[in-house]
mmCIF file of C-alpha atoms in Angstrom:
data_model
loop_
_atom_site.group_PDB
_atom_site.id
_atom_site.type_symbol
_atom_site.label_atom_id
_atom_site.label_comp_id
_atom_site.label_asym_id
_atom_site.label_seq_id
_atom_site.Cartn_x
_atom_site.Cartn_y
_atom_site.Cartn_z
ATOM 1 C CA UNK A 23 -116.864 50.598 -112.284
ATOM 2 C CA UNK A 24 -116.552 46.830 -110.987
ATOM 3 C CA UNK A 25 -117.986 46.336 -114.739
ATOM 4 C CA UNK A 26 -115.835 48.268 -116.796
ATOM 5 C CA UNK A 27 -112.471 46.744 -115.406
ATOM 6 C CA UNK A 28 -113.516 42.882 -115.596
ATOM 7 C CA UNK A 29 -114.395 44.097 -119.496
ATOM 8 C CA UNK A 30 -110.603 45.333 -119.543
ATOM 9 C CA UNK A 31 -109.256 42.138 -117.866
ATOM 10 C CA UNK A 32 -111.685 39.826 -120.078
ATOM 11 C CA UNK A 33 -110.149 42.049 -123.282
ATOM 12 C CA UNK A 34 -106.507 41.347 -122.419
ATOM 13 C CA UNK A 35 -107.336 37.466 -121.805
ATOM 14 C CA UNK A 36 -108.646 37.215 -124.850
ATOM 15 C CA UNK A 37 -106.222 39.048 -127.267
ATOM 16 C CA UNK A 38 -103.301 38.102 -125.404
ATOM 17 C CA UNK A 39 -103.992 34.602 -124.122
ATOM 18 C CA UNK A 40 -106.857 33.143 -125.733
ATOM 19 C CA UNK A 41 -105.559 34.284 -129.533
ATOM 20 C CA UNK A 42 -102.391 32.124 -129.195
ATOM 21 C CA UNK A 43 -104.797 28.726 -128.456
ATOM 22 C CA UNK A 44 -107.438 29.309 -131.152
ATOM 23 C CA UNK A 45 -106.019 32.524 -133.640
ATOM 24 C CA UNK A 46 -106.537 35.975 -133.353
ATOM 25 C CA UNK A 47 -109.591 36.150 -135.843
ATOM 26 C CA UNK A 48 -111.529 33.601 -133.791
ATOM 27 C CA UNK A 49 -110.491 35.560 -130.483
ATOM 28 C CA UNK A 50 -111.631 38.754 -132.077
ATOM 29 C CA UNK A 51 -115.381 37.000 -132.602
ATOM 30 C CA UNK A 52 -115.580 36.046 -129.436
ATOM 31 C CA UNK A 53 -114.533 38.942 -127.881
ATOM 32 C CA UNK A 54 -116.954 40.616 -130.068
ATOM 33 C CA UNK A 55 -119.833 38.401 -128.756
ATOM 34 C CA UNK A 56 -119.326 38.387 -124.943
ATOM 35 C CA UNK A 57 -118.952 42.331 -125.546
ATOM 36 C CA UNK A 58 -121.700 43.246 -127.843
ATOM 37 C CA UNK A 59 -124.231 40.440 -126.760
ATOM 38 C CA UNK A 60 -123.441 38.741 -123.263
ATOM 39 C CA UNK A 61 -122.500 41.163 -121.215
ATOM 40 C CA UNK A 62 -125.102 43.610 -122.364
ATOM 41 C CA UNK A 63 -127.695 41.275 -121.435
ATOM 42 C CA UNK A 64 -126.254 40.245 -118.357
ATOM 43 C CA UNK A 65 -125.625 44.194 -117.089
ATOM 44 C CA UNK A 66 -129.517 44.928 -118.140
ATOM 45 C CA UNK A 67 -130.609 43.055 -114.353
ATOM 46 C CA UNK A 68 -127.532 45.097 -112.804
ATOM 47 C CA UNK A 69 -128.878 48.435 -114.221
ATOM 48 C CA UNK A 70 -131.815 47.720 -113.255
ATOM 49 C CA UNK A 71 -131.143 46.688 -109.658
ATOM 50 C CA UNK A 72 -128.748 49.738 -109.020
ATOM 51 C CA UNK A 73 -131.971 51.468 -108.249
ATOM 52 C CA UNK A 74 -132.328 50.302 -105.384
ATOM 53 C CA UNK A 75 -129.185 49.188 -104.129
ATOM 54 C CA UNK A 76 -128.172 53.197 -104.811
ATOM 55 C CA UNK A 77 -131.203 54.424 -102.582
ATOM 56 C CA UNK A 78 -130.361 52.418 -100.005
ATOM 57 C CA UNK A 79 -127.380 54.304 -98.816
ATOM 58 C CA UNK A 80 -129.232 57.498 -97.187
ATOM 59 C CA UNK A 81 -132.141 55.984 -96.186
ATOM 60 C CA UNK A 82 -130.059 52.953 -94.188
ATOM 61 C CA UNK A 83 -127.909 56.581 -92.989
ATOM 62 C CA UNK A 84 -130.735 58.631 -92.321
ATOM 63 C CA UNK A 85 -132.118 55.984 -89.980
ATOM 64 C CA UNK A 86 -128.914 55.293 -88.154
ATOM 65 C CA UNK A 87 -128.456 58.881 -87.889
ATOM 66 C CA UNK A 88 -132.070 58.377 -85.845
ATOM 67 C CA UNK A 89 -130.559 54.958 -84.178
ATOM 68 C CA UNK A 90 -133.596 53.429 -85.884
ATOM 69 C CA UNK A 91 -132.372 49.990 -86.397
ATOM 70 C CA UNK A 92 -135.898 48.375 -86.867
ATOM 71 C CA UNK A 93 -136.267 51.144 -90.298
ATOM 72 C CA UNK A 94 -132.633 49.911 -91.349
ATOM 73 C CA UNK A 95 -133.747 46.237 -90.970
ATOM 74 C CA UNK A 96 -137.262 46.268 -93.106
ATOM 75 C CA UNK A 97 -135.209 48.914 -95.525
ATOM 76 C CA UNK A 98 -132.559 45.822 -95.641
ATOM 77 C CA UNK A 99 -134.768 42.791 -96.079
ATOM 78 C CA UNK A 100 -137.170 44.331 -98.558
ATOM 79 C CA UNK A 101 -134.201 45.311 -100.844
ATOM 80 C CA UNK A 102 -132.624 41.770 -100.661
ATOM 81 C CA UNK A 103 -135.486 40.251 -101.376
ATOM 82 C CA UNK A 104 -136.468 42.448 -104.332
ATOM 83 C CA UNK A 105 -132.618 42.052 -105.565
ATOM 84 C CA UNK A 106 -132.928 38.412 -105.185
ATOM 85 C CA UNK A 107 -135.780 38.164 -107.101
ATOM 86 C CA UNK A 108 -134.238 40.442 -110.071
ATOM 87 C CA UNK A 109 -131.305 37.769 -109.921
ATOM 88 C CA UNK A 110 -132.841 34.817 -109.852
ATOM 89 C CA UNK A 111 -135.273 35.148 -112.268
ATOM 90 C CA UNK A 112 -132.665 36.835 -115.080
ATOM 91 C CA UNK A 113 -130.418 33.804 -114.199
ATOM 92 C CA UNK A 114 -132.846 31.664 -114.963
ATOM 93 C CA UNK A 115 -134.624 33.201 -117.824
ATOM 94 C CA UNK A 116 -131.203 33.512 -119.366
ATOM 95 C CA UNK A 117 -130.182 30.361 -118.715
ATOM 96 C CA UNK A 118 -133.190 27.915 -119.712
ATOM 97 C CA UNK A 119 -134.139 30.442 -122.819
ATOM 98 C CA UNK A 120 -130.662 31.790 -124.114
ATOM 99 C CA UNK A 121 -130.973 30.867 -127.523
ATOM 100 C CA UNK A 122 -134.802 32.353 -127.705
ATOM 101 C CA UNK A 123 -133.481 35.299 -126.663
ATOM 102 C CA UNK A 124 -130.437 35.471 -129.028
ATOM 103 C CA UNK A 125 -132.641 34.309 -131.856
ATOM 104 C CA UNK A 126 -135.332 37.648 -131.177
ATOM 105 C CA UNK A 127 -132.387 40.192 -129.995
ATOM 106 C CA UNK A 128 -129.472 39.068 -132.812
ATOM 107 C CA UNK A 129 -131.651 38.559 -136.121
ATOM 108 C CA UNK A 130 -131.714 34.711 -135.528
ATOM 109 C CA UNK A 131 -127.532 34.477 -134.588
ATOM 110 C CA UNK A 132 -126.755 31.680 -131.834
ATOM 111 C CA UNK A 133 -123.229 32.850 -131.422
ATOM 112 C CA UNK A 134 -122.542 33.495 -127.773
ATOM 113 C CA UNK A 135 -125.238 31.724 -126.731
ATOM 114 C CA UNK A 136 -123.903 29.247 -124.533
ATOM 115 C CA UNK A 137 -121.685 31.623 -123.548
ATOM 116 C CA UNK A 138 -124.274 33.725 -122.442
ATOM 117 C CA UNK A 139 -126.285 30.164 -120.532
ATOM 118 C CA UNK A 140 -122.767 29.791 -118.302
ATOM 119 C CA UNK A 141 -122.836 33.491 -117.510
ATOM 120 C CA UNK A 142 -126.570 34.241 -116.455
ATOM 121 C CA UNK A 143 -124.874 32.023 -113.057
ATOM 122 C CA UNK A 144 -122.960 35.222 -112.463
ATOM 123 C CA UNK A 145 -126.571 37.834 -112.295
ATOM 124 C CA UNK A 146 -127.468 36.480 -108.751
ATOM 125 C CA UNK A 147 -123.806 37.320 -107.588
ATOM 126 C CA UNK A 148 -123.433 40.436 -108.872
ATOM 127 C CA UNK A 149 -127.363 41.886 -108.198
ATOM 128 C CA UNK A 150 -126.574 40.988 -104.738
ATOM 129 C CA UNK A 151 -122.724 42.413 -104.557
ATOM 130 C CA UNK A 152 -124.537 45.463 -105.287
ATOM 131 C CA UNK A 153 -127.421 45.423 -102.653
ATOM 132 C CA UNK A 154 -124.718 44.308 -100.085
ATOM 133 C CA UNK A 155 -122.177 47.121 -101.005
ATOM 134 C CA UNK A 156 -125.187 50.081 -100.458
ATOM 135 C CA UNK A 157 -126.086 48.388 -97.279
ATOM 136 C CA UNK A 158 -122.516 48.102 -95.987
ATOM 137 C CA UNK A 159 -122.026 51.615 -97.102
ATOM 138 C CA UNK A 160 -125.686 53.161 -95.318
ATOM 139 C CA UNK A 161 -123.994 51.668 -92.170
ATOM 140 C CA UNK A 162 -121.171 53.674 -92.528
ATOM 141 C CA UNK A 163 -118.883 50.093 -93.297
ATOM 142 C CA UNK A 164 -117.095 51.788 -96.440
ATOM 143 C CA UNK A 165 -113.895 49.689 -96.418
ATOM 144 C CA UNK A 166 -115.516 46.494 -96.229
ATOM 145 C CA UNK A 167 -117.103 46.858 -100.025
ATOM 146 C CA UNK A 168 -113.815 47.932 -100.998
ATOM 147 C CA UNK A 169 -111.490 45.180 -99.788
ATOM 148 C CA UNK A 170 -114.156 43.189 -101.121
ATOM 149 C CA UNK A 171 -113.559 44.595 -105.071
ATOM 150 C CA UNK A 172 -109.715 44.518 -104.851
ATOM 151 C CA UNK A 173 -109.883 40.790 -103.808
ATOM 152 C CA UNK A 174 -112.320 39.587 -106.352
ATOM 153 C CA UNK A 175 -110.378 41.660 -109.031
ATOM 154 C CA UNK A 176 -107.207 39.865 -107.964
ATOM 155 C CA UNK A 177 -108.885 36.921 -108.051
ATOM 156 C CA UNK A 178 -110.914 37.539 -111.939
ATOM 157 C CA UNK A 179 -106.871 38.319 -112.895
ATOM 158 C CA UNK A 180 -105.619 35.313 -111.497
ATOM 159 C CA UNK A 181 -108.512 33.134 -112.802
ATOM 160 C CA UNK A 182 -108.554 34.412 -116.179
ATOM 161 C CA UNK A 183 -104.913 33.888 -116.572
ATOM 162 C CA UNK A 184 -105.388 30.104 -115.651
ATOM 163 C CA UNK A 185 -108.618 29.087 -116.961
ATOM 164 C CA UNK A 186 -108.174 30.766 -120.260
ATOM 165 C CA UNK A 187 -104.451 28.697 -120.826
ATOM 166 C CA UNK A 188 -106.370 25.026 -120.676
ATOM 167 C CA UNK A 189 -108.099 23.588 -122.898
ATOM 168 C CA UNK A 190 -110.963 22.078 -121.327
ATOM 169 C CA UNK A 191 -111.709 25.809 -120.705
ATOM 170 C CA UNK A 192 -110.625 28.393 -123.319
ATOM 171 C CA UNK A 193 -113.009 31.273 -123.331
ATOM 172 C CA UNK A 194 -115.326 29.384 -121.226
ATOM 173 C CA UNK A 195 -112.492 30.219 -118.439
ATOM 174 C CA UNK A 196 -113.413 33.654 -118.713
ATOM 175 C CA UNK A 197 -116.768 33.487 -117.645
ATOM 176 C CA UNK A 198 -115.758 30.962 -114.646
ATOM 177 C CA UNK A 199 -113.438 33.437 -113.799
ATOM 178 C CA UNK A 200 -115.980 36.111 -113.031
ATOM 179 C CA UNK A 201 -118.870 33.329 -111.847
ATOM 180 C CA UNK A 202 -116.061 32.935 -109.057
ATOM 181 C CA UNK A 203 -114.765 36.106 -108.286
ATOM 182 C CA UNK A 204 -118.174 37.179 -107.845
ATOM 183 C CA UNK A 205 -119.074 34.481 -105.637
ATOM 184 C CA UNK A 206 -116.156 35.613 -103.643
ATOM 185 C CA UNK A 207 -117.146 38.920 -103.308
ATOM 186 C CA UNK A 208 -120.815 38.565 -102.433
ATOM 187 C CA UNK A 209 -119.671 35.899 -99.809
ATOM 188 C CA UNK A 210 -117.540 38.388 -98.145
ATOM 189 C CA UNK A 211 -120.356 40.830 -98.200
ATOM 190 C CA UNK A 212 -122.930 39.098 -96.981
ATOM 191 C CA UNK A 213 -120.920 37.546 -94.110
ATOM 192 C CA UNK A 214 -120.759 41.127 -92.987
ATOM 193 C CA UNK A 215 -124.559 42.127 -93.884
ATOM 194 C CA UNK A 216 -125.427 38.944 -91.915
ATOM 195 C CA UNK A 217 -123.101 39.731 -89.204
ATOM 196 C CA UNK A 218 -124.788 43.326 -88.444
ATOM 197 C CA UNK A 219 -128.157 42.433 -89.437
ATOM 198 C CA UNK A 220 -128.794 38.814 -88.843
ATOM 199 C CA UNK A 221 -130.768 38.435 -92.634
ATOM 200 C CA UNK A 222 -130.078 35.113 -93.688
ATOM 201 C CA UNK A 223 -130.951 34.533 -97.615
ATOM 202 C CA UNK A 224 -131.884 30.579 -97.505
ATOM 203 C CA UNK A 225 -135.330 30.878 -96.473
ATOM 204 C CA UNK A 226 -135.567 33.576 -99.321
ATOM 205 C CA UNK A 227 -133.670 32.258 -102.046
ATOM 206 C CA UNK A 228 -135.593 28.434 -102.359
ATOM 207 C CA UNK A 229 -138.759 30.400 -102.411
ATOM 208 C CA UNK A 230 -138.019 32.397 -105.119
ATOM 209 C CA UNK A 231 -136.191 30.020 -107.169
ATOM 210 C CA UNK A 232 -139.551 27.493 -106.799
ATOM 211 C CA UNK A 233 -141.592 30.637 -108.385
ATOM 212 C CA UNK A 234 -138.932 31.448 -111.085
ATOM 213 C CA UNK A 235 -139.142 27.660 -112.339
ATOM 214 C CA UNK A 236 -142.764 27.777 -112.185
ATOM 215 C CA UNK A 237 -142.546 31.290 -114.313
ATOM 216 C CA UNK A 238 -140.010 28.710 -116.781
ATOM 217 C CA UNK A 239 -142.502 26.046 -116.959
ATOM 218 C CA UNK A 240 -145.251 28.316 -117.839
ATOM 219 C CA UNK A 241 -143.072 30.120 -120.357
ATOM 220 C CA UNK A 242 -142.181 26.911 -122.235
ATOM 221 C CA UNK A 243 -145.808 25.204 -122.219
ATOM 222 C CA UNK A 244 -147.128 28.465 -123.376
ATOM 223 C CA UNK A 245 -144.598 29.274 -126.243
ATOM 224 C CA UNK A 246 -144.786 25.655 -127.296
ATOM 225 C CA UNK A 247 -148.935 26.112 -127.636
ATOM 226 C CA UNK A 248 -148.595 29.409 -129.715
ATOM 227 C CA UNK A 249 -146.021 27.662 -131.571
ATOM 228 C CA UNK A 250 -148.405 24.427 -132.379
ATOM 229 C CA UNK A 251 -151.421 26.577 -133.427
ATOM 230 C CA UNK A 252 -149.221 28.841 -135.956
ATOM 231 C CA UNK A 253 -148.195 31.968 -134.090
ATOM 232 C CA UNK A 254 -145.112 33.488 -135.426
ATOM 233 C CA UNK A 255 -142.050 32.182 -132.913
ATOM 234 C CA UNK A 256 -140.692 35.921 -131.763
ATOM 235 C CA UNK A 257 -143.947 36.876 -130.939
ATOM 236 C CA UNK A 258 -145.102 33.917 -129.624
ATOM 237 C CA UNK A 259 -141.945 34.087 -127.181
ATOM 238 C CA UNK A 260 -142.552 37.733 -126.095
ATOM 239 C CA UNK A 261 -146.538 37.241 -125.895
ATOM 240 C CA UNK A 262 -145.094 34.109 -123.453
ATOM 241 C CA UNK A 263 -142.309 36.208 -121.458
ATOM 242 C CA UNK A 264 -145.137 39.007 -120.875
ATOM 243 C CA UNK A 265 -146.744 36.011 -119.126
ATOM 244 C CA UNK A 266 -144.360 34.160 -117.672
ATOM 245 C CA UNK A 267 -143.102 37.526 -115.990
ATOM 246 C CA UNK A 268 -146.568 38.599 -114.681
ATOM 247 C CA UNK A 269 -147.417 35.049 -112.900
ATOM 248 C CA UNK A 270 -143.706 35.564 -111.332
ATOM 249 C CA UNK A 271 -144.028 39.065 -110.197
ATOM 250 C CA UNK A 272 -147.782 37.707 -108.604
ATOM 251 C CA UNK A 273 -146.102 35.166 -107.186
ATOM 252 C CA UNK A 274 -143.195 37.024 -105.241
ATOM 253 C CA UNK A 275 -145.759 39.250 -104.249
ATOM 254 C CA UNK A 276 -147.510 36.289 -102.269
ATOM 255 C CA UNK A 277 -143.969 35.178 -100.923
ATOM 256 C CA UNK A 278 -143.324 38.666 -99.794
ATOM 257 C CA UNK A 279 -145.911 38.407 -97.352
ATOM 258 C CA UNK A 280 -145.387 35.340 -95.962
ATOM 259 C CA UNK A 281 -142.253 36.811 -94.793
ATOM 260 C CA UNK A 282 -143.890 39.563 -93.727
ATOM 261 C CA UNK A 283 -142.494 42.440 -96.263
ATOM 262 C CA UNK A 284 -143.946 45.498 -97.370
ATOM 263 C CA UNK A 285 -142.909 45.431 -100.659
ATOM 264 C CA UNK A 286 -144.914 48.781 -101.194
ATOM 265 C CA UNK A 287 -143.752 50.270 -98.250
ATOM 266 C CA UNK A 288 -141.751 53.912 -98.571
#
């Protein structure tokens, strides 16, 4: 839902803001690229996370229901930890290979691309907003997740119609606009989530960003060798994500049980 009305607010910004700085046909392409290429690549880690931010909420009730607060921990940490590792590596895939990905996905068009480097910041923030919101909501803390969406929609409105009016931004302001309001959002949420269930993300996070630039590093030096010895570029760069993904997947794996989650665990 969260979605759908930033795509309404982002819409207005553009037509009705944006269009008087640069003209109305080059607001209409760029609307047409953050809606037909950047934000469907940057809701594909958000679908994908809903899994288990959506099967959290009767599993984290069934288990208060039972007073079991150890279950609604481990349910708590293994799905932050699996959400933070679907955010940061798409923010960082995104980011350091944007204009691979537009290249295989677009028939070799760049446009968007760097709008689509600015916004993979904003996958972290939102993967988590919606890990958060299911845990909030399994502990029976409904409002909280709400109050939380009405002031980072206030706050994308306000934003956009700032940003968006100066020119050092233009429609870069609309993707600052929601890189903030989401930060805004998942700060509120976690305070809570770390209020009720003492899970603090540092000690997470750094590991998994060290093993999503080591899956970067082993993308590029890979893609670069297929490159040198002739392999076609596209499939070079899949045959190198394929890769790149596996050794970070192994690697989270490893991290997971230094901190002592069952990522396998029902």
């Amino acid at each position: 839902m969260l979605v759908g009305i930033n795509k309404n607010i982002d819409s207005y910004a553009i037509m009705n803001i944006l269009s008087t700085k640069i003209g109305k046909n080059d607001a209409q392409k760029i609307y047409g690229s953050i809606a037909s290429k950047v934000d469907v690549l940057i809701v594909f880690p958000m679908a994908f996370n809903i899994t288990f931010s959506t099967a959290l909420i009767p599993n984290i009730s069934e288990a208060r229901k039972n007073s079991n607060y150890f279950t609604i921990k481990n349910l708590s940490k293994k799905s932050v930890f699996m959400s933070l590792v679907i955010g940061i590596g798409s923010t960082l895939g995104l980011y350091f290979f944007s204009e691979n990905i537009f290249s295989l996905l677009f028939n070799n068009s760049i446009d968007g691309q760097k709008l689509l480097k600015l916004a993979s910041f904003s996958i972290v923030f939102s993967v988590m907003i919606q890990t958060f919101s299911g845990i909030l909501q399994g502990l029976q803390r409904n409002k909280i997740p709400v109050i939380a969406s009405v002031i980072g929609t206030i706050s994308k409105v306000v934003l956009n119609l700032f940003l968006v009016k100066q020119d050092m931004f233009l429609e870069n302001g609309i993707i600052f606009s929601t890189i903030i309001s989401n930060f805004f959002m998942f700060s509120i949420l976690y305070y809570y989530v770390k209020k009720y269930l003492k899970i603090d993300l540092k000690k997470y996070s750094f590991a998994i960003f060290l093993a999503g630039m080591v899956m970067v590093l082993c993308i590029t030096i890979l893609n670069n060798l297929l490159r040198i010895i002739g392999i076609n570029n596209k499939v070079g760069f899949i045959f190198s994500i394929m890769i790149g993904g596996i050794i970070f997947i192994f690697q989270n794996i490893w991290i997971s049980k230094n901190f002592q989650i069952n990522l396998f665990e029902s």
